[in-house]
Each structure stands twice: as C-alpha cells, then as structure tokens.
Short mmCIF file of C-alpha atoms (C1' of nucleotides) in Angstrom, two decimals:
data_model
loop_
_atom_site.label_atom_id
_atom_site.label_comp_id
_atom_site.label_asym_id
_atom_site.label_seq_id
_atom_site.Cartn_x
_atom_site.Cartn_y
_atom_site.Cartn_z
CA UNK A 1 120.17 84.31 96.36
CA UNK A 2 122.31 83.20 99.22
CA UNK A 3 119.35 83.17 101.45
CA UNK A 4 116.99 80.73 99.87
CA UNK A 5 119.95 78.58 98.98
CA UNK A 6 120.52 78.19 102.66
CA UNK A 7 117.24 76.36 102.97
CA UNK A 8 117.79 74.25 99.92
CA UNK A 9 121.40 73.34 100.59
CA UNK A 10 121.81 73.08 104.34
CA UNK A 11 125.18 71.36 104.02
CA UNK A 12 126.59 74.64 102.77
CA UNK A 13 125.16 76.63 105.65
CA UNK A 14 128.49 77.35 107.30
CA UNK A 15 129.26 79.57 104.34
CA UNK A 16 126.05 81.49 104.60
CA UNK A 17 126.44 81.95 108.34
CA UNK A 18 129.85 83.47 107.87
CA UNK A 19 128.50 86.21 105.63
CA UNK A 20 125.10 86.96 107.04
CA UNK A 21 126.50 89.41 109.64
CA UNK A 22 127.75 91.65 106.83
CA UNK A 23 124.23 92.45 105.81
CA UNK A 24 122.79 95.87 106.46
CA UNK A 25 119.25 96.00 107.79
CA UNK A 26 116.98 98.78 106.52
CA UNK A 27 113.45 99.83 107.32
CA UNK A 28 112.09 101.89 104.46
CA UNK A 29 108.73 103.40 103.48
CA UNK A 30 106.83 102.59 100.30
CA UNK A 31 108.16 103.95 97.00
CA UNK A 32 111.78 103.79 98.13
CA UNK A 33 114.20 103.27 95.27
CA UNK A 34 116.62 100.44 96.07
CA UNK A 35 118.37 100.40 92.73
CA UNK A 36 118.05 103.05 90.07
CA UNK A 37 118.05 102.54 86.34
CA UNK A 38 121.42 103.61 84.98
CA UNK A 39 123.39 102.96 88.17
CA UNK A 40 125.48 99.91 88.90
CA UNK A 41 124.02 97.38 91.28
CA UNK A 42 126.20 97.37 94.39
CA UNK A 43 124.41 94.98 96.68
CA UNK A 44 122.21 91.99 96.82
CA UNK A 45 118.74 92.69 98.16
CA UNK A 46 116.80 90.41 100.46
CA UNK A 47 113.22 91.12 101.55
CA UNK A 48 112.27 90.29 105.10
CA UNK A 49 108.97 92.15 105.10
CA UNK A 50 107.10 94.01 102.39
CA UNK A 51 107.30 93.84 98.63
CA UNK A 52 109.10 95.49 95.73
CA UNK A 53 108.84 95.65 91.99
CA UNK A 54 111.40 95.73 89.19
CA UNK A 55 110.56 97.97 86.25
CA UNK A 56 112.06 99.99 83.48
CA UNK A 57 111.02 103.34 82.16
CA UNK A 58 109.94 103.77 78.58
CA UNK A 59 109.12 107.32 77.46
CA UNK A 60 107.71 108.21 80.82
CA UNK A 61 105.54 105.18 81.44
CA UNK A 62 106.68 102.30 83.60
CA UNK A 63 106.86 98.72 82.45
CA UNK A 64 106.86 96.34 85.40
CA UNK A 65 108.81 93.13 84.92
CA UNK A 66 108.41 91.33 88.21
CA UNK A 67 107.19 91.52 91.80
CA UNK A 68 109.07 90.22 94.83
CA UNK A 69 107.79 89.43 98.30
CA UNK A 70 108.91 88.25 101.72
CA UNK A 71 111.87 85.86 101.84
CA UNK A 72 112.88 86.55 98.28
CA UNK A 73 116.18 87.97 97.12
CA UNK A 74 116.97 89.90 93.98
CA UNK A 75 119.27 92.23 92.12
CA UNK A 76 119.81 93.25 88.54
CA UNK A 77 121.87 90.21 87.65
CA UNK A 78 123.60 91.63 84.56
CA UNK A 79 124.49 94.84 86.39
CA UNK A 80 125.61 92.98 89.48
CA UNK A 81 127.74 90.48 87.61
CA UNK A 82 129.21 92.71 84.91
CA UNK A 83 129.38 96.08 86.68
CA UNK A 84 127.27 97.61 83.95
CA UNK A 85 124.52 100.23 84.43
CA UNK A 86 121.30 98.57 85.47
CA UNK A 87 118.50 98.65 82.95
CA UNK A 88 115.87 98.36 85.65
CA UNK A 89 114.78 100.24 88.73
CA UNK A 90 113.86 98.42 91.92
CA UNK A 91 111.50 100.11 94.35
CA UNK A 92 109.43 99.15 97.37
CA UNK A 93 105.66 99.07 97.02
CA UNK A 94 104.95 98.86 100.76
CA UNK A 95 106.81 99.90 103.88
CA UNK A 96 109.46 97.19 103.98
CA UNK A 97 112.27 95.63 105.95
CA UNK A 98 115.14 94.67 103.70
CA UNK A 99 118.70 93.41 104.03
CA UNK A 100 121.55 94.48 101.77
CA UNK A 101 124.70 92.47 101.27
CA UNK A 102 127.47 94.43 99.50
CA UNK A 103 128.75 92.95 96.33
CA UNK A 104 132.28 92.31 97.56
CA UNK A 105 131.03 89.86 100.17
CA UNK A 106 128.88 88.10 97.61
CA UNK A 107 131.92 87.71 95.39
CA UNK A 108 134.02 86.39 98.25
CA UNK A 109 131.33 83.94 99.16
CA UNK A 110 131.03 82.80 95.56
CA UNK A 111 134.74 82.21 95.33
CA UNK A 112 134.86 80.22 98.53
CA UNK A 113 131.86 78.10 97.85
CA UNK A 114 132.62 77.43 94.20
CA UNK A 115 134.94 74.62 95.27
CA UNK A 116 132.08 72.78 96.89
CA UNK A 117 130.95 69.86 94.77
CA UNK A 118 127.28 70.75 95.05
CA UNK A 119 127.65 74.36 94.19
CA UNK A 120 127.80 74.41 90.43
CA UNK A 121 125.01 71.92 90.06
CA UNK A 122 123.01 74.24 92.26
CA UNK A 123 123.85 77.20 90.06
CA UNK A 124 122.75 75.27 87.00
CA UNK A 125 119.47 74.48 88.68
CA UNK A 126 118.96 78.12 89.49
CA UNK A 127 119.69 79.18 85.95
CA UNK A 128 117.54 76.49 84.43
CA UNK A 129 114.64 77.58 86.61
CA UNK A 130 115.19 81.20 85.75
CA UNK A 131 115.26 80.38 82.08
CA UNK A 132 112.02 78.45 82.41
CA UNK A 133 110.49 81.44 84.12
CA UNK A 134 111.52 83.87 81.43
CA UNK A 135 110.60 81.59 78.58
CA UNK A 136 107.18 80.80 79.99
CA UNK A 137 106.57 84.49 80.53
CA UNK A 138 107.61 85.14 76.96
CA UNK A 139 105.39 82.37 75.66
CA UNK A 140 102.50 83.76 77.65
CA UNK A 141 103.06 87.17 76.07
CA UNK A 142 103.13 85.66 72.61
CA UNK A 143 100.27 83.24 73.01
CA UNK A 144 97.77 84.78 75.38
CA UNK A 145 95.54 87.83 75.33
CA UNK A 146 95.80 90.30 78.22
CA UNK A 147 92.54 88.89 79.52
CA UNK A 148 93.98 85.37 79.63
CA UNK A 149 97.14 86.62 81.28
CA UNK A 150 95.05 88.33 83.93
CA UNK A 151 93.11 85.15 84.57
CA UNK A 152 96.36 83.19 84.83
CA UNK A 153 97.51 85.68 87.41
CA UNK A 154 94.25 85.26 89.31
CA UNK A 155 94.50 81.50 89.45
CA UNK A 156 98.25 80.97 89.71
CA UNK A 157 99.42 83.93 91.73
CA UNK A 158 96.35 85.38 93.44
CA UNK A 159 98.43 86.97 96.18
CA UNK A 160 99.77 89.41 93.60
CA UNK A 161 96.32 90.54 92.54
CA UNK A 162 95.20 90.88 96.14
CA UNK A 163 98.21 92.76 97.37
CA UNK A 164 99.48 94.92 94.54
CA UNK A 165 97.71 98.13 93.43
CA UNK A 166 95.92 97.59 90.18
CA UNK A 167 97.84 100.01 88.02
CA UNK A 168 101.05 98.11 88.71
CA UNK A 169 99.28 94.94 87.66
CA UNK A 170 98.27 96.64 84.42
CA UNK A 171 101.87 97.67 83.85
CA UNK A 172 102.94 94.09 84.55
CA UNK A 173 100.40 92.65 82.12
CA UNK A 174 101.42 95.14 79.47
CA UNK A 175 98.10 96.95 79.16
CA UNK A 176 96.78 100.35 80.15
CA UNK A 177 95.01 100.82 83.47
CA UNK A 178 91.85 101.57 81.57
CA UNK A 179 91.99 98.32 79.71
CA UNK A 180 92.61 96.27 82.82
CA UNK A 181 89.58 97.93 84.31
CA UNK A 182 87.58 96.87 81.27
CA UNK A 183 88.86 93.32 81.57
CA UNK A 184 87.81 93.16 85.18
CA UNK A 185 84.33 94.48 84.56
CA UNK A 186 83.91 92.10 81.64
CA UNK A 187 84.91 89.14 83.81
CA UNK A 188 82.62 90.34 86.57
CA UNK A 189 79.66 90.34 84.19
CA UNK A 190 80.35 86.87 82.91
CA UNK A 191 80.73 85.37 86.32
CA UNK A 192 78.49 86.94 88.96
CA UNK A 193 79.58 85.69 92.35
CA UNK A 194 76.34 85.69 94.32
CA UNK B 1 125.83 72.64 72.08
CA UNK B 2 128.88 70.44 72.02
CA UNK B 3 129.78 71.76 68.67
CA UNK B 4 130.26 75.43 69.17
CA UNK B 5 131.86 74.67 72.49
CA UNK B 6 134.56 72.93 70.56
CA UNK B 7 135.56 76.24 69.01
CA UNK B 8 135.33 78.17 72.22
CA UNK B 9 137.09 75.66 74.43
CA UNK B 10 139.71 73.93 72.32
CA UNK B 11 141.42 72.43 75.35
CA UNK B 12 138.39 70.19 75.76
CA UNK B 13 138.44 69.04 72.17
CA UNK B 14 139.52 65.48 72.93
CA UNK B 15 136.12 64.99 74.48
CA UNK B 16 134.25 66.27 71.49
CA UNK B 17 136.32 64.21 69.11
CA UNK B 18 135.49 61.07 70.99
CA UNK B 19 131.77 61.57 70.53
CA UNK B 20 131.48 63.14 67.13
CA UNK B 21 131.52 59.76 65.33
CA UNK B 22 128.28 58.83 67.10
CA UNK B 23 126.41 61.49 65.20
CA UNK B 24 123.99 60.53 62.48
CA UNK B 25 124.13 62.61 59.31
CA UNK B 26 120.84 63.39 57.57
CA UNK B 27 119.93 65.18 54.37
CA UNK B 28 116.35 66.31 54.54
CA UNK B 29 114.00 68.43 52.43
CA UNK B 30 112.26 71.58 53.64
CA UNK B 31 109.38 71.22 56.11
CA UNK B 32 110.83 68.13 57.73
CA UNK B 33 109.85 67.75 61.35
CA UNK B 34 112.90 67.06 63.52
CA UNK B 35 111.12 67.14 66.86
CA UNK B 36 107.37 67.08 67.30
CA UNK B 37 105.42 68.88 69.98
CA UNK B 38 104.34 66.34 72.60
CA UNK B 39 107.19 63.91 71.99
CA UNK B 40 110.32 63.60 74.09
CA UNK B 41 113.48 65.03 72.61
CA UNK B 42 115.84 62.14 71.97
CA UNK B 43 118.77 63.79 70.28
CA UNK B 44 120.73 66.92 70.01
CA UNK B 45 120.43 68.63 66.63
CA UNK B 46 123.26 70.34 64.81
CA UNK B 47 122.81 72.21 61.55
CA UNK B 48 125.52 71.91 58.95
CA UNK B 49 123.53 73.43 56.10
CA UNK B 50 120.08 74.99 55.93
CA UNK B 51 117.87 76.44 58.59
CA UNK B 52 115.12 75.41 60.97
CA UNK B 53 112.57 77.06 63.20
CA UNK B 54 111.19 76.24 66.64
CA UNK B 55 107.49 76.92 67.11
CA UNK B 56 104.46 75.86 69.07
CA UNK B 57 100.93 75.45 67.90
CA UNK B 58 98.14 77.51 69.37
CA UNK B 59 94.63 76.71 68.14
CA UNK B 60 95.85 75.95 64.68
CA UNK B 61 98.14 78.90 64.14
CA UNK B 62 101.87 78.66 64.62
CA UNK B 63 103.86 80.86 66.94
CA UNK B 64 107.52 80.88 65.98
CA UNK B 65 109.97 81.28 68.83
CA UNK B 66 113.34 81.15 67.15
CA UNK B 67 115.26 80.53 63.94
CA UNK B 68 118.50 78.54 63.69
CA UNK B 69 121.07 78.49 60.91
CA UNK B 70 124.33 76.88 59.83
CA UNK B 71 126.70 75.83 62.61
CA UNK B 72 124.11 76.17 65.32
CA UNK B 73 122.88 73.44 67.60
CA UNK B 74 119.59 73.12 69.39
CA UNK B 75 117.06 70.94 71.11
CA UNK B 76 114.11 71.45 73.40
CA UNK B 77 116.19 71.86 76.53
CA UNK B 78 113.47 71.09 79.08
CA UNK B 79 112.37 68.03 77.16
CA UNK B 80 115.92 66.88 76.58
CA UNK B 81 116.98 67.33 80.18
CA UNK B 82 113.86 66.18 81.99
CA UNK B 83 112.45 63.57 79.58
CA UNK B 84 109.22 65.49 79.40
CA UNK B 85 107.07 65.99 76.29
CA UNK B 86 108.40 68.85 74.22
CA UNK B 87 106.26 71.95 74.06
CA UNK B 88 107.73 72.96 70.74
CA UNK B 89 108.08 71.56 67.24
CA UNK B 90 111.33 71.87 65.32
CA UNK B 91 111.18 71.79 61.52
CA UNK B 92 113.44 72.61 58.62
CA UNK B 93 112.64 75.63 56.48
CA UNK B 94 115.02 74.73 53.66
CA UNK B 95 116.55 71.53 52.38
CA UNK B 96 119.11 70.92 55.10
CA UNK B 97 122.02 68.81 56.22
CA UNK B 98 121.83 68.04 59.92
CA UNK B 99 123.61 65.89 62.46
CA UNK B 100 121.88 64.11 65.31
CA UNK B 101 123.62 62.98 68.47
CA UNK B 102 121.50 60.61 70.60
CA UNK B 103 120.85 61.73 74.11
CA UNK B 104 122.74 58.92 75.81
CA UNK B 105 126.00 60.05 74.27
CA UNK B 106 125.34 63.61 75.28
CA UNK B 107 124.78 62.45 78.85
CA UNK B 108 127.97 60.40 78.83
CA UNK B 109 129.90 63.31 77.47
CA UNK B 110 128.45 65.62 80.12
CA UNK B 111 129.43 63.22 82.88
CA UNK B 112 132.96 62.86 81.62
CA UNK B 113 133.60 66.48 80.99
CA UNK B 114 131.97 67.77 84.15
CA UNK B 115 135.19 67.08 86.04
CA UNK B 116 137.08 69.52 83.88
CA UNK B 117 137.75 72.76 85.72
CA UNK B 118 136.59 74.94 82.85
CA UNK B 119 133.38 73.12 82.22
CA UNK B 120 131.02 74.53 84.79
CA UNK B 121 132.12 78.07 84.23
CA UNK B 122 131.40 77.45 80.58
CA UNK B 123 127.94 76.17 81.38
CA UNK B 124 127.24 79.24 83.47
CA UNK B 125 128.31 81.44 80.60
CA UNK B 126 125.99 79.59 78.27
CA UNK B 127 123.07 79.91 80.63
CA UNK B 128 123.74 83.56 81.36
CA UNK B 129 123.80 84.28 77.65
CA UNK B 130 120.63 82.32 77.10
CA UNK B 131 118.92 84.18 79.88
CA UNK B 132 119.99 87.50 78.41
CA UNK B 133 118.56 86.41 75.10
CA UNK B 134 115.20 85.48 76.56
CA UNK B 135 114.95 88.51 78.78
CA UNK B 136 115.83 90.92 76.01
CA UNK B 137 113.27 89.25 73.77
CA UNK B 138 110.70 89.58 76.52
CA UNK B 139 111.55 93.22 77.10
CA UNK B 140 111.28 93.86 73.39
CA UNK B 141 107.81 92.32 73.38
CA UNK B 142 106.75 94.46 76.32
CA UNK B 143 108.32 97.69 75.24
CA UNK B 144 108.24 97.81 71.45
CA UNK B 145 105.53 97.92 68.83
CA UNK B 146 105.57 95.26 66.10
CA UNK B 147 106.87 97.91 63.74
CA UNK B 148 109.84 98.62 66.01
CA UNK B 149 110.51 94.92 66.43
CA UNK B 150 110.54 94.52 62.67
CA UNK B 151 112.99 97.37 62.30
CA UNK B 152 115.20 95.84 64.98
CA UNK B 153 115.17 92.63 63.02
CA UNK B 154 116.12 94.52 59.88
CA UNK B 155 119.09 96.23 61.46
CA UNK B 156 120.29 93.60 63.90
CA UNK B 157 119.56 90.35 62.11
CA UNK B 158 119.03 91.19 58.46
CA UNK B 159 119.93 87.68 57.35
CA UNK B 160 116.69 86.48 58.91
CA UNK B 161 114.56 88.91 56.94
CA UNK B 162 116.39 88.10 53.73
CA UNK B 163 116.30 84.37 54.08
CA UNK B 164 113.09 83.44 55.87
CA UNK B 165 109.68 83.56 54.17
CA UNK B 166 107.70 86.51 55.37
CA UNK B 167 104.82 84.69 57.02
CA UNK B 168 107.26 82.98 59.39
CA UNK B 169 108.67 86.39 60.25
CA UNK B 170 105.17 87.60 61.04
CA UNK B 171 104.65 84.59 63.28
CA UNK B 172 107.97 85.35 64.95
CA UNK B 173 107.09 89.00 65.51
CA UNK B 174 103.71 88.04 66.91
CA UNK B 175 101.57 89.70 64.25
CA UNK B 176 99.41 88.52 61.37
CA UNK B 177 100.87 88.25 57.90
CA UNK B 178 98.54 91.01 56.80
CA UNK B 179 99.80 93.35 59.44
CA UNK B 180 103.44 92.68 58.63
CA UNK B 181 102.63 93.50 55.05
CA UNK B 182 101.12 96.79 56.20
CA UNK B 183 104.20 97.55 58.25
CA UNK B 184 106.44 96.94 55.29
CA UNK B 185 104.44 99.14 52.95
CA UNK B 186 104.30 101.88 55.56
CA UNK B 187 108.07 101.77 55.97
CA UNK B 188 108.53 101.75 52.20
CA UNK B 189 106.48 104.92 51.88
CA UNK B 190 108.44 106.74 54.56
CA UNK B 191 111.78 105.81 53.09
CA UNK B 192 111.82 105.60 49.30
CA UNK B 193 115.05 103.98 48.16
CA UNK B 194 115.69 105.60 44.80
"C1'" DT C 1 89.00 119.20 109.01
"C1'" DA C 2 90.48 120.83 104.44
"C1'" DA C 3 93.44 120.04 100.77
"C1'" DA C 4 96.08 117.09 98.17
"C1'" DC C 5 96.96 112.78 96.53
"C1'" DT C 6 96.22 107.84 95.20
"C1'" DC C 7 93.50 104.62 93.24
"C1'" DG C 8 90.05 102.80 90.28
"C1'" DA C 9 85.75 103.05 87.21
"C1'" DT C 10 83.76 104.71 83.08
"C1'" DA C 11 82.75 107.16 78.62
"C1'" DA C 12 84.14 108.85 74.09
"C1'" DC C 13 87.07 108.76 70.71
"C1'" DA C 14 91.48 107.35 68.14
"C1'" DT C 15 94.61 103.94 66.69
"C1'" DA C 16 96.47 99.30 66.19
"C1'" DT C 17 95.80 94.89 64.90
"C1'" DG C 18 93.15 90.74 63.44
"C1'" DT C 19 90.07 88.31 59.99
"C1'" DT C 20 88.41 87.21 55.73
"C1'" DA C 21 88.49 87.52 51.00
"C1'" DT C 22 90.55 88.48 46.54
"C1'" DC C 23 94.23 88.90 43.35
"C1'" DG C 24 98.81 88.40 41.10
"C1'" DT C 25 103.26 86.27 41.04
"C1'" DT C 26 106.39 82.76 41.49
"C1'" DA C 27 107.97 78.06 42.31
"C1'" DC C 28 107.40 73.31 41.88
"C1'" DG C 29 105.65 68.63 40.88
"C1'" DC C 30 103.89 65.85 37.25
"C1'" DG D 1 103.77 73.13 29.61
"C1'" DC D 2 99.88 72.78 33.02
"C1'" DG D 3 97.91 72.67 37.30
"C1'" DT D 4 98.61 73.46 41.95
"C1'" DA D 5 100.41 75.26 45.95
"C1'" DA D 6 103.16 78.76 48.34
"C1'" DC D 7 103.84 83.44 48.96
"C1'" DG D 8 102.80 88.18 49.46
"C1'" DA D 9 99.98 92.59 48.62
"C1'" DT D 10 95.76 94.89 49.39
"C1'" DA D 11 90.90 96.16 50.68
"C1'" DA D 12 86.96 96.06 53.83
"C1'" DC D 13 85.39 95.27 57.93
"C1'" DA D 14 85.56 93.75 63.00
"C1'" DT D 15 87.74 93.76 67.38
"C1'" DA D 16 91.22 94.97 70.76
"C1'" DT D 17 93.61 98.32 72.98
"C1'" DG D 18 95.34 103.05 73.90
"C1'" DT D 19 94.44 108.03 75.17
"C1'" DT D 20 92.26 111.60 77.34
"C1'" DA D 21 89.06 113.34 80.38
"C1'" DT D 22 85.93 113.11 84.23
"C1'" DC D 23 84.12 111.38 88.45
"C1'" DG D 24 84.11 109.39 93.08
"C1'" DA D 25 85.84 106.97 97.04
"C1'" DG D 26 89.59 106.43 100.21
"C1'" DT D 27 94.04 108.00 102.42
"C1'" DT D 28 97.44 110.82 103.72
"C1'" DT D 29 99.22 115.22 105.11
"C1'" DA D 30 99.39 119.72 106.80
#
DNA sequence: TAAACTCGATAACATATGTTATCGTTACGC
DNA sequence: GCGTAACGATAACATATGTTATCGAGTTTA
C-alpha cells in the first residue's frame, strides 16, 4: 500500500521515508504462511522478490482469490482494518523476500498523512480501482465459461500462467485440475502452433 | 447516494436540502429503462417506490447483477464518474416512483461538501462497504453451488425471493430458469411444510 | 542413487447444469 | 370476455464439469 503510493505520490514521500525503517525483512522458502485464516492480520506485507497467493479453504480444497508478485503489497484488508479474524490465508509460492510493516506504524502513518490534501483523493482512487477489479472479476465469473476465463488469463496476464503451477491456476479459475487440463488440450488441438 | 447519507450524517443535511429541489420526479411503469447499456449515465437515480434491477446483456440473455428497492439510490458508478459508456442497463421491475438528480448538481454538491471534515471518512466507509459487498458476492460465486446461493438468498434476503419474478432470480444466481425450478422442487421435497 | 513428493495428462464414470419443447396458470390489454 | 403475453413447472436430451484412479516425468530429500 504505502509502497506503490510512494511512486504515485512523490510529494508525500517524506512520510513514507519516515516509516520504511520499521519494516522487517524476511527471506522465506516456498509455501510459507504469511497470514493464516482465522488469525488477525498484524502487518502489511510487501513483496520484494517472489510471489504469493491469497486463498480460503472450503471443505479441504483451496479456492485461490488472487496472486501477488514483486513490488506489490497486500494484507487482508477487513482483518487489518477491523481487527477481525482473516477469512483468507496468504502463502508464498516461491522462495521470497518480503517486508513486513506492523500495523501500529501503518495506523500512525495513516493518521499523520490523512491531513494532507491529496491523501483522501488518493484513497478514493485506490478504492475505486479495487472495486473495478472485484466487479470485473465477478462479471467474468458470471458471464464467461472457464475456458474463456483461461484465455483471458493467457492474453491479459500471461505472466501468471507462465509462472504459477497449474493447479493453483485451476483453483483460481474455479475449476478442477482435471478440467483445466482438458481445456488446455482442447485449445492445443484447435490451434496447433507449428 | 446523497439520500441515505442524509440519514447517516444529519450534520451535513443543509447540503442535501439545497440540492433536493433539483431532482426530477418520475412515475414510470414496469420495464422502463432508466439507463441503457452503452450510454453515459447522466443522473443519479433514487427509488421512492418500486424496484429496479441492474443487468448486462450477453449474447441475448440477461445477467442480473443487483436489485434495488425503496429508499435506495444507484447509478453506474464508473459511467457516472468517468463519462464512459455504461456497461449495464437499469430498468424498473414494477411500476415505480423515482427521482433523478442530474450529474452536474451531484458534482457541485460533491465539491461543496468535500471540505467538510466528515465527508471523506464517509466516502471511505461507503467504498469499504461496497467492496465487502462485491467481494462476498464473488466468494459466494466461487465457493457455493447455485442451490446454496439460493438458500442464502432465502434466509438473508427473503424479500427478494418474495417480490422478484423467478426468472430474474435465476439470472441473478447465474443459472437457467429451468435449473432454478429444479432447485426449488428439490428443496420442497426435502422439507415438506405441512 | 533410491525414495518420496510435486506436478500434470488422461480415461472412465458420475453429477450438475444448460437447451429446447410442452403444458398449465395467471395477469393484462383491448 | 377473449386473446395474448408473462410466468413457472416439467420432461428429454445434450453438454460441461467434478471425482477418482492411474501413469509418467521432473525435483527434492535423505
């Protein structure tokens, strides 16, 4: 959060600089849990290297909601803001380098910076974008078949398909691994690439 | 928007009062289009009596996103804010009494009221709530079967099931009318009510 | 290197859901 | 009142998707 804002709103950078030293740097292997479903989010997560996924567990099988990569920040917003148990788990998919900023510093920073004229407009932008993201995802779920969603992923976010193991992709698309395999082989037949 | 805010933030009511006279009152029959897909949203819609639905068209069949009832306000936010063509259609489902407030007054009101200390916090609340709504809808689509979603609707928003014709409910749940009928008869078998 | 594990493909079968068509009921315009 | 359209139930069939099991190729670990 704080971190990409720094690029977008350089005039507020003195605030960011003041708090960056409070971050904790971590090098972790793949499959490390950064936030566990049911616990309260205590820090904001920033990814320097590697990637993570956010998912929730439903009767033993994972449902992946989102992937995050280098230079992205995340947390469970409702848990972080309201001190409620998180409904999602966040785990690394590759060996990663991440930074954690404890919640109390985030709050302090928010309080300080909220007096800045640009800040609230910025927050609105963030929220509007986030809403767009969720609503377009929702619309895609309602409107498109899994095959279309997979093709969208291929054209619009190919780095995900290249980098993420396929069964996580299936979980993200909302289909079984078997069915994603079928989709792929069907597409391969229709469009030979030689 | 403006209208429920008036209840929640009475200290800002002088602002609302100033702009309410600019609304246009309309009595319309059922199936009246209030905003058409592809056109730019020009006014904010408030429902005094009746109900409407927001939907988009996909190859001839409707996909309903949301229902709105008395004392609720709506518009296509992206279209309204960015002057872009709306991706949804808004139409009445019953004979309705609605109020329209042209966009220019909404903008003026926003500008005036944005200096109020409470305003931006209020906007953040609104957006956070909206995001929760979208994300929980999305999670429900990912996690639950149509049957579970229908039961959720029955328990959490029974007024919708009672009031809205069933084929719109099917469109809202993302299933065919036939399948919703099957779901209902299956539930009726499991739980006889005599 | 052997064993264990991860990942992905595929087949066979089961279930969920869509499509089309038909029918009966109700509501509504004329 | 009559004709028509809207609404919903149901059947028959087609397609999409899930489940389970098996196989094989890499990778990691001891």
